[in-house]
PDB file of C-alpha atoms in Angstrom:
ATOM      1  CA  MET A   1     197.962 200.424   8.748  1.00  0.00           C
ATOM      2  CA  THR A   2     200.187 198.099  10.422  1.00  0.00           C
ATOM      3  CA  VAL A   3     198.061 196.484  13.274  1.00  0.00           C
ATOM      4  CA  GLN A   4     200.504 195.109  15.924  1.00  0.00           C
ATOM      5  CA  LEU A   5     198.721 192.910  18.395  1.00  0.00           C
ATOM      6  CA  ASN A   6     201.792 191.373  20.272  1.00  0.00           C
ATOM      7  CA  ALA A   7     203.927 193.708  22.675  1.00  0.00           C
ATOM      8  CA  SER A   8     207.234 191.469  21.944  1.00  0.00           C
ATOM      9  CA  ALA A   9     207.403 193.327  18.781  1.00  0.00           C
ATOM     10  CA  PRO A  10     209.588 194.820  17.324  1.00  0.00           C
ATOM     11  CA  PHE A  11     211.004 191.490  16.324  1.00  0.00           C
ATOM     12  CA  PRO A  12     214.422 190.719  15.756  1.00  0.00           C
ATOM     13  CA  ALA A  13     213.864 188.584  12.756  1.00  0.00           C
ATOM     14  CA  ARG A  14     217.158 187.485  11.865  1.00  0.00           C
ATOM     15  CA  VAL A  15     215.446 185.053   9.788  1.00  0.00           C
ATOM     16  CA  VAL A  16     211.976 186.290   7.639  1.00  0.00           C
ATOM     17  CA  LEU A  17     209.955 183.273   6.312  1.00  0.00           C
ATOM     18  CA  LEU A  18     207.470 184.305   3.753  1.00  0.00           C
ATOM     19  CA  ASP A  19     204.654 182.672   2.134  1.00  0.00           C
ATOM     20  CA  LEU A  20     203.950 182.344  -1.621  1.00  0.00           C
ATOM     21  CA  ASP A  21     200.638 182.399  -2.729  1.00  0.00           C
ATOM     22  CA  GLY A  22     198.533 185.175  -1.304  1.00  0.00           C
ATOM     23  CA  THR A  23     201.349 186.358   0.411  1.00  0.00           C
ATOM     24  CA  LEU A  24     204.120 187.239  -2.046  1.00  0.00           C
ATOM     25  CA  ILE A  25     202.240 186.766  -5.146  1.00  0.00           C
ATOM     26  CA  ASP A  26     198.178 186.764  -6.416  1.00  0.00           C
ATOM     27  CA  THR A  27     198.132 183.532  -8.050  1.00  0.00           C
ATOM     28  CA  ALA A  28     194.687 183.122  -8.144  1.00  0.00           C
ATOM     29  CA  PRO A  29     193.957 184.011 -11.090  1.00  0.00           C
ATOM     30  CA  ASP A  30     195.964 181.300 -12.864  1.00  0.00           C
ATOM     31  CA  LEU A  31     195.340 178.464 -10.398  1.00  0.00           C
ATOM     32  CA  ALA A  32     191.591 179.362 -11.455  1.00  0.00           C
ATOM     33  CA  GLY A  33     192.323 179.160 -15.269  1.00  0.00           C
ATOM     34  CA  ALA A  34     193.879 175.687 -14.725  1.00  0.00           C
ATOM     35  CA  ALA A  35     191.444 174.272 -12.413  1.00  0.00           C
ATOM     36  CA  ASN A  36     188.377 175.779 -14.702  1.00  0.00           C
ATOM     37  CA  HIS A  37     190.446 174.194 -17.597  1.00  0.00           C
ATOM     38  CA  VAL A  38     189.815 170.484 -16.140  1.00  0.00           C
ATOM     39  CA  LEU A  39     186.144 171.140 -15.075  1.00  0.00           C
ATOM     40  CA  ARG A  40     185.630 172.275 -18.787  1.00  0.00           C
ATOM     41  CA  LYS A  41     187.640 169.331 -19.942  1.00  0.00           C
ATOM     42  CA  LEU A  42     185.144 167.371 -17.866  1.00  0.00           C
ATOM     43  CA  GLY A  43     181.940 168.794 -19.037  1.00  0.00           C
ATOM     44  CA  ARG A  44     181.466 170.733 -15.620  1.00  0.00           C
ATOM     45  CA  GLU A  45     180.606 174.388 -15.075  1.00  0.00           C
ATOM     46  CA  PRO A  46     183.950 176.436 -13.923  1.00  0.00           C
ATOM     47  CA  ALA A  47     183.986 177.844 -10.839  1.00  0.00           C
ATOM     48  CA  GLU A  48     183.905 181.477  -9.512  1.00  0.00           C
ATOM     49  CA  MET A  49     187.221 182.842  -8.998  1.00  0.00           C
ATOM     50  CA  SER A  50     186.103 183.688  -5.552  1.00  0.00           C
ATOM     51  CA  VAL A  51     185.546 180.143  -4.988  1.00  0.00           C
ATOM     52  CA  ILE A  52     188.838 178.866  -6.243  1.00  0.00           C
ATOM     53  CA  ARG A  53     190.742 181.497  -4.155  1.00  0.00           C
ATOM     54  CA  GLY A  54     189.275 179.949  -0.780  1.00  0.00           C
ATOM     55  CA  PHE A  55     190.653 176.500  -2.258  1.00  0.00           C
ATOM     56  CA  ILE A  56     194.020 177.714  -2.019  1.00  0.00           C
ATOM     57  CA  GLY A  57     196.590 177.110   0.797  1.00  0.00           C
ATOM     58  CA  ASN A  58     196.766 173.264   1.074  1.00  0.00           C
ATOM     59  CA  GLY A  59     198.572 172.688  -2.526  1.00  0.00           C
ATOM     60  CA  VAL A  60     197.135 172.165  -5.918  1.00  0.00           C
ATOM     61  CA  ARG A  61     195.965 168.553  -5.340  1.00  0.00           C
ATOM     62  CA  GLU A  62     194.118 169.729  -2.407  1.00  0.00           C
ATOM     63  CA  LEU A  63     192.460 172.528  -4.453  1.00  0.00           C
ATOM     64  CA  MET A  64     191.637 170.058  -7.384  1.00  0.00           C
ATOM     65  CA  ARG A  65     189.989 167.781  -5.345  1.00  0.00           C
ATOM     66  CA  ARG A  66     187.796 170.705  -3.581  1.00  0.00           C
ATOM     67  CA  ALA A  67     187.232 172.308  -7.129  1.00  0.00           C
ATOM     68  CA  LEU A  68     185.859 168.980  -8.385  1.00  0.00           C
ATOM     69  CA  SER A  69     183.775 168.141  -4.932  1.00  0.00           C
ATOM     70  CA  ILE A  70     181.687 170.967  -6.077  1.00  0.00           C
ATOM     71  CA  GLN A  71     179.539 168.889  -8.297  1.00  0.00           C
ATOM     72  CA  GLN A  72     180.959 165.215  -7.386  1.00  0.00           C
ATOM     73  CA  GLU A  73     183.419 164.256  -4.880  1.00  0.00           C
ATOM     74  CA  PRO A  74     186.364 162.532  -7.055  1.00  0.00           C
ATOM     75  CA  SER A  75     187.838 158.896  -6.594  1.00  0.00           C
ATOM     76  CA  GLU A  76     191.825 158.743  -6.314  1.00  0.00           C
ATOM     77  CA  ASN A  77     191.614 157.855  -9.685  1.00  0.00           C
ATOM     78  CA  GLU A  78     189.429 160.429 -10.800  1.00  0.00           C
ATOM     79  CA  LEU A  79     191.450 163.006  -8.982  1.00  0.00           C
ATOM     80  CA  ASP A  80     195.052 161.502 -10.288  1.00  0.00           C
ATOM     81  CA  ALA A  81     193.552 162.052 -14.151  1.00  0.00           C
ATOM     82  CA  ALA A  82     192.361 165.473 -13.415  1.00  0.00           C
ATOM     83  CA  MET A  83     196.004 166.173 -11.646  1.00  0.00           C
ATOM     84  CA  VAL A  84     197.539 165.161 -14.726  1.00  0.00           C
ATOM     85  CA  ASP A  85     195.606 167.871 -16.718  1.00  0.00           C
ATOM     86  CA  PHE A  86     195.831 170.353 -14.095  1.00  0.00           C
ATOM     87  CA  SER A  87     199.574 169.966 -13.754  1.00  0.00           C
ATOM     88  CA  GLN A  88     200.299 170.519 -17.886  1.00  0.00           C
ATOM     89  CA  TYR A  89     197.844 173.347 -18.048  1.00  0.00           C
ATOM     90  CA  TYR A  90     199.089 175.152 -15.068  1.00  0.00           C
ATOM     91  CA  GLY A  91     202.999 174.442 -15.718  1.00  0.00           C
ATOM     92  CA  ALA A  92     202.197 176.609 -19.170  1.00  0.00           C
ATOM     93  CA  HIS A  93     200.249 179.049 -17.589  1.00  0.00           C
ATOM     94  CA  LEU A  94     201.838 180.248 -14.439  1.00  0.00           C
ATOM     95  CA  LEU A  95     202.092 183.900 -15.012  1.00  0.00           C
ATOM     96  CA  ASP A  96     199.394 184.828 -17.569  1.00  0.00           C
ATOM     97  CA  HIS A  97     197.553 187.015 -14.755  1.00  0.00           C
ATOM     98  CA  SER A  98     199.344 186.340 -11.675  1.00  0.00           C
ATOM     99  CA  GLN A  99     201.257 189.642 -10.143  1.00  0.00           C
ATOM    100  CA  ILE A 100     203.279 190.482  -7.323  1.00  0.00           C
ATOM    101  CA  TYR A 101     201.469 192.547  -4.703  1.00  0.00           C
ATOM    102  CA  PRO A 102     202.573 195.920  -4.263  1.00  0.00           C
ATOM    103  CA  GLY A 103     205.364 196.094  -2.061  1.00  0.00           C
ATOM    104  CA  VAL A 104     206.935 193.166  -2.161  1.00  0.00           C
ATOM    105  CA  ARG A 105     209.937 193.768  -4.315  1.00  0.00           C
ATOM    106  CA  ASP A 106     211.104 196.667  -2.627  1.00  0.00           C
ATOM    107  CA  THR A 107     210.014 194.713   0.947  1.00  0.00           C
ATOM    108  CA  LEU A 108     212.697 192.001   0.166  1.00  0.00           C
ATOM    109  CA  LYS A 109     215.222 194.443  -1.434  1.00  0.00           C
ATOM    110  CA  ALA A 110     215.448 196.325   2.286  1.00  0.00           C
ATOM    111  CA  LEU A 111     215.331 193.077   3.932  1.00  0.00           C
ATOM    112  CA  GLN A 112     217.895 191.596   2.112  1.00  0.00           C
ATOM    113  CA  ALA A 113     220.140 195.286   2.388  1.00  0.00           C
ATOM    114  CA  GLN A 114     219.368 194.906   5.993  1.00  0.00           C
ATOM    115  CA  GLY A 115     221.519 191.323   6.147  1.00  0.00           C
ATOM    116  CA  ARG A 116     218.405 189.174   7.242  1.00  0.00           C
ATOM    117  CA  GLU A 117     217.974 185.598   5.724  1.00  0.00           C
ATOM    118  CA  LEU A 118     214.867 185.625   3.581  1.00  0.00           C
ATOM    119  CA  VAL A 119     212.866 182.115   2.977  1.00  0.00           C
ATOM    120  CA  CYS A 120     210.247 181.375   0.986  1.00  0.00           C
ATOM    121  CA  ILE A 121     208.365 178.748   2.417  1.00  0.00           C
ATOM    122  CA  THR A 122     204.950 177.487   0.337  1.00  0.00           C
ATOM    123  CA  ASN A 123     203.288 174.461   0.152  1.00  0.00           C
ATOM    124  CA  LYS A 124     203.067 174.537  -3.832  1.00  0.00           C
ATOM    125  CA  ALA A 125     205.073 172.064  -5.612  1.00  0.00           C
ATOM    126  CA  GLN A 126     208.657 172.756  -6.382  1.00  0.00           C
ATOM    127  CA  ALA A 127     208.081 172.213  -9.825  1.00  0.00           C
ATOM    128  CA  PHE A 128     205.531 175.268  -9.739  1.00  0.00           C
ATOM    129  CA  THR A 129     207.447 177.657  -7.231  1.00  0.00           C
ATOM    130  CA  LEU A 130     210.800 177.599  -8.531  1.00  0.00           C
ATOM    131  CA  PRO A 131     209.697 178.667 -12.354  1.00  0.00           C
ATOM    132  CA  ILE A 132     207.293 181.505 -10.666  1.00  0.00           C
ATOM    133  CA  LEU A 133     210.008 182.597  -8.468  1.00  0.00           C
ATOM    134  CA  GLN A 134     212.389 182.565 -11.329  1.00  0.00           C
ATOM    135  CA  GLN A 135     210.232 184.027 -14.133  1.00  0.00           C
ATOM    136  CA  LEU A 136     209.384 187.086 -11.588  1.00  0.00           C
ATOM    137  CA  ASP A 137     213.060 187.729 -11.097  1.00  0.00           C
ATOM    138  CA  LEU A 138     212.352 186.924  -6.891  1.00  0.00           C
ATOM    139  CA  TYR A 139     214.064 183.646  -6.929  1.00  0.00           C
ATOM    140  CA  ASP A 140     217.667 185.330  -5.841  1.00  0.00           C
ATOM    141  CA  TYR A 141     216.625 187.280  -2.835  1.00  0.00           C
ATOM    142  CA  PHE A 142     216.371 184.185  -1.006  1.00  0.00           C
ATOM    143  CA  GLY A 143     218.811 181.750   0.537  1.00  0.00           C
ATOM    144  CA  LEU A 144     216.516 178.961   0.608  1.00  0.00           C
ATOM    145  CA  VAL A 145     212.874 177.759  -0.991  1.00  0.00           C
ATOM    146  CA  LEU A 146     211.457 175.179   0.661  1.00  0.00           C
ATOM    147  CA  SER A 147     208.127 174.244  -1.186  1.00  0.00           C
ATOM    148  CA  GLY A 148     205.468 171.687  -0.821  1.00  0.00           C
ATOM    149  CA  ASP A 149     207.425 168.791  -1.246  1.00  0.00           C
ATOM    150  CA  SER A 150     210.898 169.518  -0.224  1.00  0.00           C
ATOM    151  CA  LEU A 151     210.549 167.830   3.156  1.00  0.00           C
ATOM    152  CA  PRO A 152     208.179 164.793   4.115  1.00  0.00           C
ATOM    153  CA  LYS A 153     205.435 167.357   5.816  1.00  0.00           C
ATOM    154  CA  LYS A 154     204.269 171.207   5.108  1.00  0.00           C
ATOM    155  CA  LYS A 155     202.422 173.707   6.860  1.00  0.00           C
ATOM    156  CA  PRO A 156     200.404 173.605   8.894  1.00  0.00           C
ATOM    157  CA  ASP A 157     202.889 170.995  10.205  1.00  0.00           C
ATOM    158  CA  PRO A 158     206.210 173.179  11.694  1.00  0.00           C
ATOM    159  CA  LEU A 159     208.830 170.808  10.361  1.00  0.00           C
ATOM    160  CA  PRO A 160     209.163 173.469   7.367  1.00  0.00           C
ATOM    161  CA  LEU A 161     209.427 176.502   9.905  1.00  0.00           C
ATOM    162  CA  LEU A 162     211.772 174.671  12.355  1.00  0.00           C
ATOM    163  CA  HIS A 163     213.518 173.317   9.427  1.00  0.00           C
ATOM    164  CA  ALA A 164     214.565 176.866   8.074  1.00  0.00           C
ATOM    165  CA  ALA A 165     215.954 178.278  11.113  1.00  0.00           C
ATOM    166  CA  GLY A 166     217.995 175.251  11.377  1.00  0.00           C
ATOM    167  CA  HIS A 167     219.550 175.796   8.565  1.00  0.00           C
ATOM    168  CA  PHE A 168     220.071 179.540   9.271  1.00  0.00           C
ATOM    169  CA  HIS A 169     221.395 178.472  12.780  1.00  0.00           C
ATOM    170  CA  GLN A 170     219.082 180.802  14.572  1.00  0.00           C
ATOM    171  CA  PRO A 171     216.567 180.075  17.225  1.00  0.00           C
ATOM    172  CA  VAL A 172     213.119 179.861  16.649  1.00  0.00           C
ATOM    173  CA  SER A 173     212.598 183.518  18.439  1.00  0.00           C
ATOM    174  CA  ASP A 174     214.705 185.088  16.198  1.00  0.00           C
ATOM    175  CA  CYS A 175     212.774 184.453  13.013  1.00  0.00           C
ATOM    176  CA  LEU A 176     209.587 185.795  11.613  1.00  0.00           C
ATOM    177  CA  LEU A 177     206.927 184.129   9.413  1.00  0.00           C
ATOM    178  CA  VAL A 178     204.759 186.368   7.359  1.00  0.00           C
ATOM    179  CA  GLY A 179     201.613 184.502   5.737  1.00  0.00           C
ATOM    180  CA  ASP A 180     198.104 185.279   5.155  1.00  0.00           C
ATOM    181  CA  SER A 181     196.438 181.982   6.265  1.00  0.00           C
ATOM    182  CA  ARG A 182     195.375 179.673   9.133  1.00  0.00           C
ATOM    183  CA  ASN A 183     198.196 177.071   7.614  1.00  0.00           C
ATOM    184  CA  ASP A 184     200.568 179.845   8.418  1.00  0.00           C
ATOM    185  CA  THR A 185     199.478 180.829  12.070  1.00  0.00           C
ATOM    186  CA  GLN A 186     198.982 177.335  12.980  1.00  0.00           C
ATOM    187  CA  ALA A 187     202.305 176.108  11.844  1.00  0.00           C
ATOM    188  CA  ALA A 188     203.774 179.273  13.694  1.00  0.00           C
ATOM    189  CA  ARG A 189     202.036 178.498  16.741  1.00  0.00           C
ATOM    190  CA  ALA A 190     203.426 174.727  16.919  1.00  0.00           C
ATOM    191  CA  ALA A 191     206.613 176.208  16.045  1.00  0.00           C
ATOM    192  CA  THR A 192     206.924 178.736  18.627  1.00  0.00           C
ATOM    193  CA  MET A 193     207.705 180.958  16.066  1.00  0.00           C
ATOM    194  CA  PRO A 194     206.146 184.789  15.341  1.00  0.00           C
ATOM    195  CA  VAL A 195     203.887 185.534  12.877  1.00  0.00           C
ATOM    196  CA  ALA A 196     202.667 188.157  10.720  1.00  0.00           C
ATOM    197  CA  CYS A 197     199.536 188.259   8.499  1.00  0.00           C
ATOM    198  CA  VAL A 198     198.949 190.346   5.493  1.00  0.00           C
ATOM    199  CA  THR A 199     195.080 191.059   5.074  1.00  0.00           C
ATOM    200  CA  TYR A 200     195.155 190.601   1.105  1.00  0.00           C
ATOM    201  CA  GLY A 201     195.753 186.916   0.896  1.00  0.00           C
ATOM    202  CA  TYR A 202     193.649 183.753   0.798  1.00  0.00           C
ATOM    203  CA  HIS A 203     191.608 183.137   4.170  1.00  0.00           C
ATOM    204  CA  GLY A 204     188.279 182.940   2.992  1.00  0.00           C
ATOM    205  CA  ASP A 205     185.781 184.848   5.059  1.00  0.00           C
ATOM    206  CA  GLU A 206     188.015 184.697   8.039  1.00  0.00           C
ATOM    207  CA  PRO A 207     189.166 187.695   8.771  1.00  0.00           C
ATOM    208  CA  VAL A 208     193.218 187.495   9.469  1.00  0.00           C
ATOM    209  CA  GLN A 209     192.382 189.112  13.242  1.00  0.00           C
ATOM    210  CA  ALA A 210     190.869 185.481  14.196  1.00  0.00           C
ATOM    211  CA  LEU A 211     193.724 183.795  13.306  1.00  0.00           C
ATOM    212  CA  HIS A 212     195.199 185.712  16.037  1.00  0.00           C
ATOM    213  CA  PRO A 213     198.618 186.823  14.445  1.00  0.00           C
ATOM    214  CA  ASP A 214     201.517 188.583  16.251  1.00  0.00           C
ATOM    215  CA  ALA A 215     201.070 191.595  13.765  1.00  0.00           C
ATOM    216  CA  VAL A 216     198.655 192.350  10.729  1.00  0.00           C
ATOM    217  CA  LEU A 217     199.329 193.750   7.546  1.00  0.00           C
ATOM    218  CA  ASP A 218     198.012 195.797   4.731  1.00  0.00           C
ATOM    219  CA  ASN A 219     201.020 196.064   2.597  1.00  0.00           C
ATOM    220  CA  MET A 220     204.064 194.261   2.668  1.00  0.00           C
ATOM    221  CA  SER A 221     206.160 197.157   3.049  1.00  0.00           C
ATOM    222  CA  GLU A 222     204.615 197.712   6.505  1.00  0.00           C
ATOM    223  CA  LEU A 223     206.659 194.611   7.737  1.00  0.00           C
ATOM    224  CA  LEU A 224     209.945 196.949   7.655  1.00  0.00           C
ATOM    225  CA  ASP A 225     208.076 198.943  10.372  1.00  0.00           C
ATOM    226  CA  ILE A 226     208.059 195.830  12.849  1.00  0.00           C
ATOM    227  CA  LEU A 227     211.455 194.855  12.852  1.00  0.00           C
ATOM    228  CA  ALA A 228     214.319 195.474  14.974  1.00  0.00           C
TER     229      ALA A 228
END
């Protein structure tokens, strides 16, 4: 059920910005697989899926740093070496178990049919983002894809959001970010852009309502109910 928290809705949203991990796609199984591959290679115990889920959202380097820190904080050199193994493994296993969330594809089709511009905006590196979108046949829905290394700063900095609005020559008030975590709400607030959060994503033990988004969605299809 859609929970509307902001009286300014429905949102015009000529541009809809969508987070990737935990919003469009459940990537946690393959991220956990890659992280645990590295941990096992180092002779460490693998981490539980629920633990890895809590590390998602700040890019894979930070995910790997936190996974290693479960037992011992890594040096930068140790993290660099771990990232080589992580990147090689994850790049070869991007979609072994990852799946598009229910309602996502149909919602993207509907948004595109309505003439809205769509942006995928993620902290995941481009080397992983583009193959995932392409192999799941989602890439062509987006007029712009901004990965974690596309710009000098990433979420929670507002730069990617402001860049997307400027790219389509729209004011931030005519854009809407859809995400699942504090990074998304912080970036949106800093950009003064409306933001909706999905309940099924990666936000740890913190309910998305505690992030004070403008709307809460249980299913991506509910996004259509809050747009003008």
